[in-house]
PDB file of C-alpha atoms and ligand atoms in Angstrom:
ATOM      1  CA  UNK A   1     -20.879  28.996   3.320  1.00 43.00           C
ATOM      2  CA  UNK A   2     -17.901  30.510   5.120  1.00 47.00           C
ATOM      3  CA  UNK A   3     -15.216  31.826   2.825  1.00 45.00           C
ATOM      4  CA  UNK A   4     -11.539  32.664   3.129  1.00 47.00           C
ATOM      5  CA  UNK A   5     -11.607  34.718  -0.061  1.00 52.00           C
ATOM      6  CA  UNK A   6     -13.274  34.227  -3.414  1.00 70.00           C
ATOM      7  CA  UNK A   7     -10.542  32.012  -4.797  1.00 86.00           C
ATOM      8  CA  UNK A   8     -10.448  29.610  -1.895  1.00 93.00           C
ATOM      9  CA  UNK A   9     -13.904  29.136  -0.398  1.00 95.00           C
ATOM     10  CA  UNK A  10     -14.276  26.789   2.546  1.00 97.00           C
ATOM     11  CA  UNK A  11     -15.754  23.397   1.648  1.00 97.00           C
ATOM     12  CA  UNK A  12     -18.300  21.813   4.028  1.00 97.00           C
ATOM     13  CA  UNK A  13     -17.344  18.169   4.660  1.00 98.00           C
ATOM     14  CA  UNK A  14     -19.471  16.912   7.558  1.00 98.00           C
ATOM     15  CA  UNK A  15     -21.193  18.142  10.696  1.00 98.00           C
ATOM     16  CA  UNK A  16     -17.759  17.974  12.364  1.00 98.00           C
ATOM     17  CA  UNK A  17     -15.407  19.608   9.927  1.00 98.00           C
ATOM     18  CA  UNK A  18     -14.809  21.670   6.815  1.00 98.00           C
ATOM     19  CA  UNK A  19     -11.905  22.100   4.416  1.00 98.00           C
ATOM     20  CA  UNK A  20     -10.471  25.567   4.891  1.00 98.00           C
ATOM     21  CA  UNK A  21      -7.726  27.364   3.004  1.00 97.00           C
ATOM     22  CA  UNK A  22      -4.794  27.735   5.418  1.00 97.00           C
ATOM     23  CA  UNK A  23      -2.373  29.716   3.258  1.00 95.00           C
ATOM     24  CA  UNK A  24       0.155  29.098   0.508  1.00 94.00           C
ATOM     25  CA  UNK A  25       2.273  26.726   2.582  1.00 92.00           C
ATOM     26  CA  UNK A  26      -0.384  24.156   3.588  1.00 95.00           C
ATOM     27  CA  UNK A  27      -3.086  24.895   0.997  1.00 97.00           C
ATOM     28  CA  UNK A  28      -6.404  23.528   2.210  1.00 98.00           C
ATOM     29  CA  UNK A  29      -6.604  21.630   5.473  1.00 98.00           C
ATOM     30  CA  UNK A  30      -9.477  20.142   7.442  1.00 98.00           C
ATOM     31  CA  UNK A  31     -10.588  22.159  10.463  1.00 98.00           C
ATOM     32  CA  UNK A  32     -12.891  21.093  13.339  1.00 98.00           C
ATOM     33  CA  UNK A  33     -16.177  23.051  13.411  1.00 98.00           C
ATOM     34  CA  UNK A  34     -16.851  22.096  17.035  1.00 98.00           C
ATOM     35  CA  UNK A  35     -15.203  20.113  19.822  1.00 98.00           C
ATOM     36  CA  UNK A  36     -14.808  16.526  18.653  1.00 97.00           C
ATOM     37  CA  UNK A  37     -14.654  13.782  21.294  1.00 96.00           C
ATOM     38  CA  UNK A  38     -12.106  10.986  20.837  1.00 92.00           C
ATOM     39  CA  UNK A  39     -13.366   8.071  18.687  1.00 91.00           C
ATOM     40  CA  UNK A  40     -15.950  10.195  16.860  1.00 94.00           C
ATOM     41  CA  UNK A  41     -16.304   9.335  13.185  1.00 96.00           C
ATOM     42  CA  UNK A  42     -15.352  12.654  11.599  1.00 97.00           C
ATOM     43  CA  UNK A  43     -15.927  11.937   7.935  1.00 98.00           C
ATOM     44  CA  UNK A  44     -16.894   9.148   5.560  1.00 97.00           C
ATOM     45  CA  UNK A  45     -16.341   9.357   1.822  1.00 97.00           C
ATOM     46  CA  UNK A  46     -16.858   7.289  -1.347  1.00 96.00           C
ATOM     47  CA  UNK A  47     -14.212   6.784  -4.015  1.00 96.00           C
ATOM     48  CA  UNK A  48     -14.233   8.974  -7.122  1.00 96.00           C
ATOM     49  CA  UNK A  49     -11.569   6.926  -8.870  1.00 96.00           C
ATOM     50  CA  UNK A  50      -9.982   3.617  -7.923  1.00 94.00           C
ATOM     51  CA  UNK A  51      -7.169   1.688  -9.572  1.00 94.00           C
ATOM     52  CA  UNK A  52      -5.681  -1.759  -9.138  1.00 91.00           C
ATOM     53  CA  UNK A  53      -2.041  -0.967  -9.836  1.00 89.00           C
ATOM     54  CA  UNK A  54       0.780  -0.657  -7.308  1.00 85.00           C
ATOM     55  CA  UNK A  55       2.649   2.092  -9.186  1.00 90.00           C
ATOM     56  CA  UNK A  56       0.158   4.958  -9.346  1.00 90.00           C
ATOM     57  CA  UNK A  57       2.265   6.825 -11.916  1.00 91.00           C
ATOM     58  CA  UNK A  58       2.794   3.896 -14.298  1.00 92.00           C
ATOM     59  CA  UNK A  59       1.477   3.885 -17.839  1.00 91.00           C
ATOM     60  CA  UNK A  60      -1.154   1.321 -16.862  1.00 93.00           C
ATOM     61  CA  UNK A  61      -2.305   3.508 -13.955  1.00 94.00           C
ATOM     62  CA  UNK A  62      -2.497   6.555 -16.239  1.00 93.00           C
ATOM     63  CA  UNK A  63      -4.729   4.643 -18.657  1.00 93.00           C
ATOM     64  CA  UNK A  64      -6.939   3.496 -15.785  1.00 93.00           C
ATOM     65  CA  UNK A  65      -7.237   7.022 -14.378  1.00 96.00           C
ATOM     66  CA  UNK A  66      -7.939   8.494 -17.810  1.00 95.00           C
ATOM     67  CA  UNK A  67     -10.807   6.041 -18.419  1.00 94.00           C
ATOM     68  CA  UNK A  68     -12.375   6.599 -15.018  1.00 95.00           C
ATOM     69  CA  UNK A  69     -11.981  10.367 -15.189  1.00 96.00           C
ATOM     70  CA  UNK A  70     -13.815  10.361 -18.531  1.00 96.00           C
ATOM     71  CA  UNK A  71     -16.737   8.542 -16.874  1.00 96.00           C
ATOM     72  CA  UNK A  72     -17.128  11.138 -14.076  1.00 97.00           C
ATOM     73  CA  UNK A  73     -19.927  13.720 -14.099  1.00 97.00           C
ATOM     74  CA  UNK A  74     -18.951  17.350 -14.791  1.00 98.00           C
ATOM     75  CA  UNK A  75     -19.331  18.172 -11.104  1.00 97.00           C
ATOM     76  CA  UNK A  76     -17.081  15.240 -10.133  1.00 97.00           C
ATOM     77  CA  UNK A  77     -14.504  16.282 -12.726  1.00 97.00           C
ATOM     78  CA  UNK A  78     -14.456  19.781 -11.242  1.00 97.00           C
ATOM     79  CA  UNK A  79     -13.888  18.372  -7.770  1.00 97.00           C
ATOM     80  CA  UNK A  80     -11.065  16.187  -9.051  1.00 98.00           C
ATOM     81  CA  UNK A  81      -9.466  19.057 -10.990  1.00 97.00           C
ATOM     82  CA  UNK A  82      -9.589  21.309  -7.904  1.00 96.00           C
ATOM     83  CA  UNK A  83      -7.418  18.925  -5.852  1.00 98.00           C
ATOM     84  CA  UNK A  84      -3.782  19.601  -5.097  1.00 98.00           C
ATOM     85  CA  UNK A  85      -1.373  18.164  -7.674  1.00 97.00           C
ATOM     86  CA  UNK A  86       2.252  17.687  -6.686  1.00 97.00           C
ATOM     87  CA  UNK A  87       4.737  17.061  -9.499  1.00 96.00           C
ATOM     88  CA  UNK A  88       8.379  16.740  -8.476  1.00 95.00           C
ATOM     89  CA  UNK A  89      11.086  18.536 -10.477  1.00 94.00           C
ATOM     90  CA  UNK A  90      12.366  15.164 -11.693  1.00 92.00           C
ATOM     91  CA  UNK A  91       8.928  14.163 -12.944  1.00 93.00           C
ATOM     92  CA  UNK A  92       8.493  17.552 -14.657  1.00 93.00           C
ATOM     93  CA  UNK A  93      11.729  17.090 -16.566  1.00 93.00           C
ATOM     94  CA  UNK A  94      10.641  13.606 -17.617  1.00 90.00           C
ATOM     95  CA  UNK A  95       7.251  14.911 -18.794  1.00 90.00           C
ATOM     96  CA  UNK A  96       8.917  17.748 -20.720  1.00 90.00           C
ATOM     97  CA  UNK A  97      11.219  15.288 -22.479  1.00 89.00           C
ATOM     98  CA  UNK A  98       8.303  13.074 -23.446  1.00 87.00           C
ATOM     99  CA  UNK A  99       6.301  16.019 -24.749  1.00 86.00           C
ATOM    100  CA  UNK A 100       9.152  16.898 -27.121  1.00 85.00           C
ATOM    101  CA  UNK A 101       8.636  13.572 -28.879  1.00 83.00           C
ATOM    102  CA  UNK A 102       5.032  14.378 -29.737  1.00 78.00           C
ATOM    103  CA  UNK A 103       5.369  15.944 -33.155  1.00 72.00           C
ATOM    104  CA  UNK A 104       2.461  14.251 -34.989  1.00 71.00           C
ATOM    105  CA  UNK A 105       0.186  16.685 -36.773  1.00 69.00           C
ATOM    106  CA  UNK A 106      -3.181  14.880 -36.699  1.00 70.00           C
ATOM    107  CA  UNK A 107      -4.938  18.021 -35.493  1.00 71.00           C
ATOM    108  CA  UNK A 108      -3.120  20.242 -37.995  1.00 73.00           C
ATOM    109  CA  UNK A 109      -1.497  22.236 -35.207  1.00 75.00           C
ATOM    110  CA  UNK A 110       2.014  20.776 -35.108  1.00 73.00           C
ATOM    111  CA  UNK A 111       1.063  18.456 -32.222  1.00 78.00           C
ATOM    112  CA  UNK A 112      -0.007  21.238 -29.820  1.00 86.00           C
ATOM    113  CA  UNK A 113      -3.328  19.651 -28.890  1.00 86.00           C
ATOM    114  CA  UNK A 114      -1.842  16.175 -28.663  1.00 86.00           C
ATOM    115  CA  UNK A 115       0.818  17.542 -26.277  1.00 88.00           C
ATOM    116  CA  UNK A 116      -1.852  19.287 -24.172  1.00 90.00           C
ATOM    117  CA  UNK A 117      -3.845  16.011 -23.944  1.00 90.00           C
ATOM    118  CA  UNK A 118      -0.726  14.094 -22.968  1.00 89.00           C
ATOM    119  CA  UNK A 119       0.152  16.694 -20.313  1.00 92.00           C
ATOM    120  CA  UNK A 120      -3.366  16.570 -18.829  1.00 94.00           C
ATOM    121  CA  UNK A 121      -3.114  12.790 -18.495  1.00 93.00           C
ATOM    122  CA  UNK A 122       0.151  13.170 -16.611  1.00 94.00           C
ATOM    123  CA  UNK A 123      -1.283  15.856 -14.377  1.00 96.00           C
ATOM    124  CA  UNK A 124      -4.301  13.689 -13.555  1.00 97.00           C
ATOM    125  CA  UNK A 125      -2.034  10.788 -12.636  1.00 96.00           C
ATOM    126  CA  UNK A 126      -0.069  13.105 -10.336  1.00 97.00           C
ATOM    127  CA  UNK A 127      -3.271  14.483  -8.812  1.00 98.00           C
ATOM    128  CA  UNK A 128      -4.293  10.886  -8.151  1.00 97.00           C
ATOM    129  CA  UNK A 129      -0.874  10.033  -6.663  1.00 96.00           C
ATOM    130  CA  UNK A 130      -0.900  13.154  -4.434  1.00 97.00           C
ATOM    131  CA  UNK A 131      -4.308  12.355  -2.979  1.00 98.00           C
ATOM    132  CA  UNK A 132      -4.940   8.599  -3.159  1.00 96.00           C
ATOM    133  CA  UNK A 133      -5.172   6.177  -0.245  1.00 95.00           C
ATOM    134  CA  UNK A 134      -4.201   2.513  -0.333  1.00 91.00           C
ATOM    135  CA  UNK A 135      -7.021   0.063   0.234  1.00 88.00           C
ATOM    136  CA  UNK A 136      -6.353  -1.646   3.564  1.00 77.00           C
ATOM    137  CA  UNK A 137      -6.726  -5.236   2.420  1.00 71.00           C
ATOM    138  CA  UNK A 138      -4.723  -4.951  -0.795  1.00 75.00           C
ATOM    139  CA  UNK A 139      -1.150  -4.269  -1.920  1.00 76.00           C
ATOM    140  CA  UNK A 140      -2.165  -2.850  -5.253  1.00 87.00           C
ATOM    141  CA  UNK A 141      -5.520  -1.122  -4.926  1.00 90.00           C
ATOM    142  CA  UNK A 142      -5.657   2.623  -4.324  1.00 93.00           C
ATOM    143  CA  UNK A 143      -8.551   5.056  -4.459  1.00 95.00           C
ATOM    144  CA  UNK A 144      -9.091   8.807  -4.518  1.00 97.00           C
ATOM    145  CA  UNK A 145     -11.754  10.458  -2.342  1.00 98.00           C
ATOM    146  CA  UNK A 146     -12.534  14.120  -3.037  1.00 98.00           C
ATOM    147  CA  UNK A 147     -13.268  15.163   0.559  1.00 98.00           C
ATOM    148  CA  UNK A 148     -10.721  12.939   2.284  1.00 98.00           C
ATOM    149  CA  UNK A 149      -8.080  14.459  -0.004  1.00 98.00           C
ATOM    150  CA  UNK A 150      -8.199  17.697   1.973  1.00 98.00           C
ATOM    151  CA  UNK A 151      -6.503  16.409   5.127  1.00 98.00           C
ATOM    152  CA  UNK A 152      -2.917  17.479   5.703  1.00 98.00           C
ATOM    153  CA  UNK A 153      -0.283  15.255   7.249  1.00 96.00           C
ATOM    154  CA  UNK A 154       1.213  15.156  10.742  1.00 93.00           C
ATOM    155  CA  UNK A 155       3.569  12.417  11.943  1.00 86.00           C
ATOM    156  CA  UNK A 156       1.556  12.193  15.153  1.00 83.00           C
ATOM    157  CA  UNK A 157      -1.933  12.869  13.825  1.00 90.00           C
ATOM    158  CA  UNK A 158      -5.212  13.689  15.563  1.00 93.00           C
ATOM    159  CA  UNK A 159      -7.240  11.298  13.374  1.00 95.00           C
ATOM    160  CA  UNK A 160      -6.821   7.836  11.892  1.00 91.00           C
ATOM    161  CA  UNK A 161      -8.419   6.515   8.722  1.00 93.00           C
ATOM    162  CA  UNK A 162      -9.365   3.285   7.089  1.00 90.00           C
ATOM    163  CA  UNK A 163     -10.156   2.389   3.472  1.00 91.00           C
ATOM    164  CA  UNK A 164     -12.322  -0.654   2.856  1.00 87.00           C
ATOM    165  CA  UNK A 165     -14.208  -2.360   0.100  1.00 87.00           C
ATOM    166  CA  UNK A 166     -17.770  -3.341   0.980  1.00 83.00           C
ATOM    167  CA  UNK A 167     -18.351  -7.077   1.379  1.00 77.00           C
ATOM    168  CA  UNK A 168     -18.757  -8.597  -2.059  1.00 76.00           C
ATOM    169  CA  UNK A 169     -16.952  -5.732  -3.832  1.00 74.00           C
ATOM    170  CA  UNK A 170     -13.393  -7.015  -3.370  1.00 71.00           C
ATOM    171  CA  UNK A 171     -12.603  -6.819  -7.074  1.00 76.00           C
ATOM    172  CA  UNK A 172     -14.111  -3.361  -7.570  1.00 86.00           C
ATOM    173  CA  UNK A 173     -11.840  -0.714  -6.071  1.00 88.00           C
ATOM    174  CA  UNK A 174     -14.168   1.995  -7.434  1.00 88.00           C
ATOM    175  CA  UNK A 175     -16.532   1.090  -4.584  1.00 90.00           C
ATOM    176  CA  UNK A 176     -13.955   1.787  -1.870  1.00 92.00           C
ATOM    177  CA  UNK A 177     -15.210   3.580   1.238  1.00 94.00           C
ATOM    178  CA  UNK A 178     -13.143   5.841   3.477  1.00 95.00           C
ATOM    179  CA  UNK A 179     -13.668   6.658   7.111  1.00 95.00           C
ATOM    180  CA  UNK A 180     -11.739   8.793   9.615  1.00 95.00           C
ATOM    181  CA  UNK A 181     -12.134   9.024  13.365  1.00 94.00           C
ATOM    182  CA  UNK A 182     -10.592  11.152  16.101  1.00 94.00           C
ATOM    183  CA  UNK A 183      -7.819   9.437  18.074  1.00 90.00           C
ATOM    184  CA  UNK A 184      -7.962  12.111  20.765  1.00 90.00           C
ATOM    185  CA  UNK A 185     -10.261  14.965  21.726  1.00 94.00           C
ATOM    186  CA  UNK A 186      -9.995  17.692  19.096  1.00 97.00           C
ATOM    187  CA  UNK A 187     -10.925  21.302  19.825  1.00 97.00           C
ATOM    188  CA  UNK A 188     -13.137  23.504  17.656  1.00 98.00           C
ATOM    189  CA  UNK A 189     -10.930  25.470  15.246  1.00 98.00           C
ATOM    190  CA  UNK A 190      -8.045  22.946  15.369  1.00 97.00           C
ATOM    191  CA  UNK A 191      -6.685  21.551  12.132  1.00 98.00           C
ATOM    192  CA  UNK A 192      -7.348  17.803  11.959  1.00 98.00           C
ATOM    193  CA  UNK A 193      -4.431  15.786  10.596  1.00 97.00           C
ATOM    194  CA  UNK A 194      -3.777  12.274   9.330  1.00 95.00           C
ATOM    195  CA  UNK A 195      -0.524  10.374   9.073  1.00 91.00           C
ATOM    196  CA  UNK A 196      -0.082   9.732   5.341  1.00 90.00           C
ATOM    197  CA  UNK A 197       2.492   7.011   5.747  1.00 77.00           C
ATOM    198  CA  UNK A 198       6.022   6.240   6.854  1.00 69.00           C
ATOM    199  CA  UNK A 199       4.967   6.005  10.468  1.00 66.00           C
ATOM    200  CA  UNK A 200       7.695   3.581  11.436  1.00 65.00           C
ATOM    201  CA  UNK A 201      10.557   5.562   9.990  1.00 72.00           C
ATOM    202  CA  UNK A 202      13.143   7.804  11.628  1.00 75.00           C
ATOM    203  CA  UNK A 203      12.640  11.545  11.359  1.00 78.00           C
ATOM    204  CA  UNK A 204      15.184  12.156   8.556  1.00 83.00           C
ATOM    205  CA  UNK A 205      13.767   9.357   6.435  1.00 84.00           C
ATOM    206  CA  UNK A 206      10.159  10.475   7.026  1.00 86.00           C
ATOM    207  CA  UNK A 207      11.057  14.014   6.060  1.00 88.00           C
ATOM    208  CA  UNK A 208      12.795  12.973   2.882  1.00 91.00           C
ATOM    209  CA  UNK A 209       9.968  10.660   1.786  1.00 91.00           C
ATOM    210  CA  UNK A 210       7.306  13.304   2.482  1.00 94.00           C
ATOM    211  CA  UNK A 211       9.317  15.830   0.484  1.00 94.00           C
ATOM    212  CA  UNK A 212       9.795  13.429  -2.413  1.00 93.00           C
ATOM    213  CA  UNK A 213       6.224  12.124  -2.540  1.00 94.00           C
ATOM    214  CA  UNK A 214       4.170  15.152  -1.469  1.00 96.00           C
ATOM    215  CA  UNK A 215       6.598  18.061  -1.862  1.00 96.00           C
ATOM    216  CA  UNK A 216       6.567  19.510   1.645  1.00 96.00           C
ATOM    217  CA  UNK A 217       8.899  19.685   4.612  1.00 93.00           C
ATOM    218  CA  UNK A 218       7.007  18.405   7.625  1.00 90.00           C
ATOM    219  CA  UNK A 219       6.961  20.839  10.560  1.00 89.00           C
ATOM    220  CA  UNK A 220       4.577  18.868  12.764  1.00 86.00           C
ATOM    221  CA  UNK A 221       5.110  18.849  16.525  1.00 80.00           C
ATOM    222  CA  UNK A 222       7.034  15.572  16.324  1.00 78.00           C
ATOM    223  CA  UNK A 223       9.346  16.712  13.521  1.00 80.00           C
ATOM    224  CA  UNK A 224       9.814  20.048  15.283  1.00 78.00           C
ATOM    225  CA  UNK A 225      11.174  18.554  18.478  1.00 69.00           C
ATOM    226  CA  UNK A 226      14.456  20.267  19.160  1.00 60.00           C
ATOM    227  CA  UNK A 227      17.301  18.172  17.764  1.00 55.00           C
ATOM    228  CA  UNK A 228      14.854  15.412  17.062  1.00 45.00           C
ATOM    229  CA  UNK A 229      17.086  13.743  14.529  1.00 47.00           C
ATOM    230  CA  UNK A 230      20.127  13.529  16.775  1.00 46.00           C
ATOM    231  CA  UNK A 231      21.042  12.641  20.336  1.00 50.00           C
ATOM    232  CA  UNK A 232      20.003   9.839  22.612  1.00 50.00           C
ATOM    233  CA  UNK A 233      16.653  11.342  23.487  1.00 44.00           C
ATOM    234  CA  UNK A 234      15.503  11.473  19.929  1.00 55.00           C
ATOM    235  CA  UNK A 235      16.621   7.926  19.267  1.00 61.00           C
ATOM    236  CA  UNK A 236      14.636   6.844  22.281  1.00 58.00           C
ATOM    237  CA  UNK A 237      11.712   8.846  20.984  1.00 56.00           C
ATOM    238  CA  UNK A 238      11.882   7.369  17.487  1.00 62.00           C
ATOM    239  CA  UNK A 239      12.183   3.850  18.867  1.00 66.00           C
ATOM    240  CA  UNK A 240       9.271   4.577  21.137  1.00 63.00           C
ATOM    241  CA  UNK A 241       7.117   5.796  18.277  1.00 64.00           C
ATOM    242  CA  UNK A 242       7.873   2.627  16.340  1.00 68.00           C
ATOM    243  CA  UNK A 243       7.125   0.373  19.269  1.00 69.00           C
ATOM    244  CA  UNK A 244       4.031   2.233  20.299  1.00 66.00           C
ATOM    245  CA  UNK A 245       2.776   1.982  16.772  1.00 66.00           C
ATOM    246  CA  UNK A 246       3.248  -1.759  16.590  1.00 69.00           C
ATOM    247  CA  UNK A 247       1.595  -2.115  19.985  1.00 66.00           C
ATOM    248  CA  UNK A 248      -1.356  -0.096  18.751  1.00 63.00           C
ATOM    249  CA  UNK A 249      -1.569  -2.300  15.663  1.00 65.00           C
ATOM    250  CA  UNK A 250      -1.584  -5.286  17.971  1.00 64.00           C
ATOM    251  CA  UNK A 251      -4.414  -3.747  19.940  1.00 61.00           C
ATOM    252  CA  UNK A 252      -6.297  -3.185  16.707  1.00 57.00           C
ATOM    253  CA  UNK A 253      -6.283  -6.927  16.289  1.00 58.00           C
ATOM    254  CA  UNK A 254      -7.321  -7.562  19.842  1.00 54.00           C
ATOM    255  CA  UNK A 255     -10.903  -8.414  19.031  1.00 43.00           C
ATOM    256  CA  UNK A 256      -9.711 -11.354  16.940  1.00 45.00           C
ATOM    257  CA  UNK A 257      -7.158 -12.781  19.305  1.00 49.00           C
ATOM    258  CA  UNK A 258      -8.539 -11.746  22.652  1.00 48.00           C
ATOM    259  CA  UNK A 259     -10.202 -15.043  23.352  1.00 45.00           C
ATOM    260  CA  UNK A 260      -6.851 -16.818  23.054  1.00 50.00           C
ATOM    261  CA  UNK A 261      -5.190 -14.732  25.784  1.00 51.00           C
ATOM    262  CA  UNK A 262      -5.244 -15.294  29.500  1.00 54.00           C
ATOM    263  CA  UNK A 263      -5.215 -12.393  31.965  1.00 58.00           C
ATOM    264  CA  UNK A 264      -1.442 -12.560  32.395  1.00 61.00           C
ATOM    265  CA  UNK A 265      -0.850 -12.008  28.690  1.00 60.00           C
ATOM    266  CA  UNK A 266      -3.303  -9.133  28.541  1.00 62.00           C
ATOM    267  CA  UNK A 267      -1.667  -7.485  31.568  1.00 62.00           C
ATOM    268  CA  UNK A 268       1.779  -7.938  30.102  1.00 64.00           C
ATOM    269  CA  UNK A 269       0.738  -6.170  26.918  1.00 63.00           C
ATOM    270  CA  UNK A 270      -0.929  -3.387  28.886  1.00 65.00           C
ATOM    271  CA  UNK A 271       2.253  -2.886  30.888  1.00 65.00           C
ATOM    272  CA  UNK A 272       4.331  -2.729  27.726  1.00 62.00           C
ATOM    273  CA  UNK A 273       2.002  -0.109  26.322  1.00 65.00           C
ATOM    274  CA  UNK A 274       2.213   1.889  29.544  1.00 65.00           C
ATOM    275  CA  UNK A 275       6.001   1.814  29.460  1.00 62.00           C
ATOM    276  CA  UNK A 276       6.030   3.098  25.913  1.00 60.00           C
ATOM    277  CA  UNK A 277       3.688   5.929  26.794  1.00 61.00           C
ATOM    278  CA  UNK A 278       5.922   6.869  29.736  1.00 59.00           C
ATOM    279  CA  UNK A 279       8.951   6.874  27.499  1.00 54.00           C
ATOM    280  CA  UNK A 280       7.155   9.085  25.049  1.00 56.00           C
ATOM    281  CA  UNK A 281       6.176  11.482  27.826  1.00 53.00           C
ATOM    282  CA  UNK A 282       9.820  11.656  28.882  1.00 51.00           C
ATOM    283  CA  UNK A 283      10.715  13.243  25.603  1.00 46.00           C
ATOM    284  CA  UNK A 284       8.299  15.999  26.402  1.00 45.00           C
ATOM    285  CA  UNK A 285       6.049  15.901  23.371  1.00 45.00           C
ATOM    286  CA  UNK A 286       2.574  17.009  24.364  1.00 39.00           C
ATOM    287  CA  UNK A 287       1.012  15.405  21.319  1.00 42.00           C
ATOM    288  CA  UNK A 288       1.758  11.889  22.362  1.00 41.00           C
ATOM    289  CA  UNK A 289      -0.010  11.911  25.670  1.00 37.00           C
ATOM    290  CA  UNK A 290      -2.127   9.258  24.075  1.00 34.00           C
ATOM    291  CA  UNK A 291      -5.099   8.439  26.224  1.00 30.00           C
ATOM    292  CA  UNK A 292      -4.483   5.012  27.657  1.00 30.00           C
TER     293      UNK A 292
HETATM  294  C1  LIG B 301      -3.590  15.191   0.041  1.00 69.12           C
HETATM  295  S1  LIG B 301      -3.187  16.858  -0.180  1.00 69.12           S
HETATM  296  C2  LIG B 301      -3.784  17.604   1.298  1.00 69.12           C
HETATM  297  C3  LIG B 301      -4.658  18.790   1.028  1.00 69.12           C
HETATM  298  C4  LIG B 301      -3.966  19.945   0.360  1.00 69.12           C
HETATM  299  N1  LIG B 301      -3.288  20.777   1.359  1.00 69.12           N
HETATM  300  C5  LIG B 301      -4.931  20.773  -0.467  1.00 69.12           C
HETATM  301  O1  LIG B 301      -4.749  22.000  -0.533  1.00 69.12           O
HETATM  302  O2  LIG B 301      -5.830  20.208  -1.083  1.00 69.12           O
HETATM  303  C6  LIG B 301      -1.445  16.729   0.060  1.00 69.12           C
HETATM  304  C7  LIG B 301      -0.707  18.033  -0.108  1.00 69.12           C
HETATM  305  O3  LIG B 301      -0.985  18.903   0.997  1.00 69.12           O
HETATM  306  C8  LIG B 301       0.192  19.591   1.409  1.00 69.12           C
HETATM  307  N2  LIG B 301       0.498  19.168   2.788  1.00 69.12           N
HETATM  308  C9  LIG B 301       0.039  18.076   3.426  1.00 69.12           C
HETATM  309  N3  LIG B 301       0.481  18.019   4.689  1.00 69.12           N
HETATM  310  C10 LIG B 301       1.252  19.116   4.856  1.00 69.12           C
HETATM  311  C11 LIG B 301       2.022  19.622   5.942  1.00 69.12           C
HETATM  312  N4  LIG B 301       2.083  18.975   7.103  1.00 69.12           N
HETATM  313  N5  LIG B 301       2.705  20.784   5.752  1.00 69.12           N
HETATM  314  C12 LIG B 301       2.671  21.439   4.565  1.00 69.12           C
HETATM  315  N6  LIG B 301       1.952  20.999   3.493  1.00 69.12           N
HETATM  316  C13 LIG B 301       1.262  19.858   3.640  1.00 69.12           C
HETATM  317  C14 LIG B 301       1.288  19.209   0.433  1.00 69.12           C
HETATM  318  O4  LIG B 301       1.327  20.168  -0.593  1.00 69.12           O
HETATM  319  C15 LIG B 301       0.784  17.870  -0.111  1.00 69.12           C
HETATM  320  O5  LIG B 301       1.283  17.580  -1.408  1.00 69.12           O
END
């Protein structure tokens, strides 16, 4: 196994990629082991923990996570514990305040062990919130996948992902399955990124939500565009991203609606997509030369 130092060994994920430590700023990230052609399935993963609760930091979610964590094997617990855990300053203050109220002495230690247990529950909930993915067909179900958790974010990513429940398992989020595929050719040695969320938002809003939810300032090629949050060009770019995204979503659905379209409608949509891609090219961002 390749290693970037004893503390942060690389983690094999699939024939296509491994999780590699990329430094204190990004932590682990997923890196291509060989050239990956567009559309290749890069990684599949099964849920370690799944919850059916929209607010992943709520009391109910914490109880759910605590129960499921307790049922994991030692090896699974270790994998969970090794994941990145982001706790915002606000949340830390809240946790601190709550810990001060734990003064019971059931363990004969002035509440020290009870406070440690309470803190661990909070940390697990934050680990879950930092790494979980929403289940595609649900507004409330979210699941954590140990390997999938190692992908870093980019606003214009090189891979897309999907989280599904197998047929017949709709009520059991613990059975969720995760899959990611390349949306463009990816070169050996390149970091593979996913878009965590907030795809349809303007740069400033994306940045602030990423900072609040995951604790980092995004420096991806889209966010790094010179003056990307001001000026006509950037507005055109942001609008283009939004429109391109909704067009892509429409194309995702094409297999279901295709039979209802005549050639004219299909051509019209293709032309719209072309225009968007041209607009995006105008802004000069190499990343969005999406293969059409
Ligand atoms: C789901 S984890 C991704 C894997 C993580 N880097 C690790 O070491 O396990 C999310 C965390 O990764 C980091 N991260 C993700 N995308 C990043 C980016 N574009 N730049 C810097 N840090 C990023 C942030 O600390 C974030 O809270």
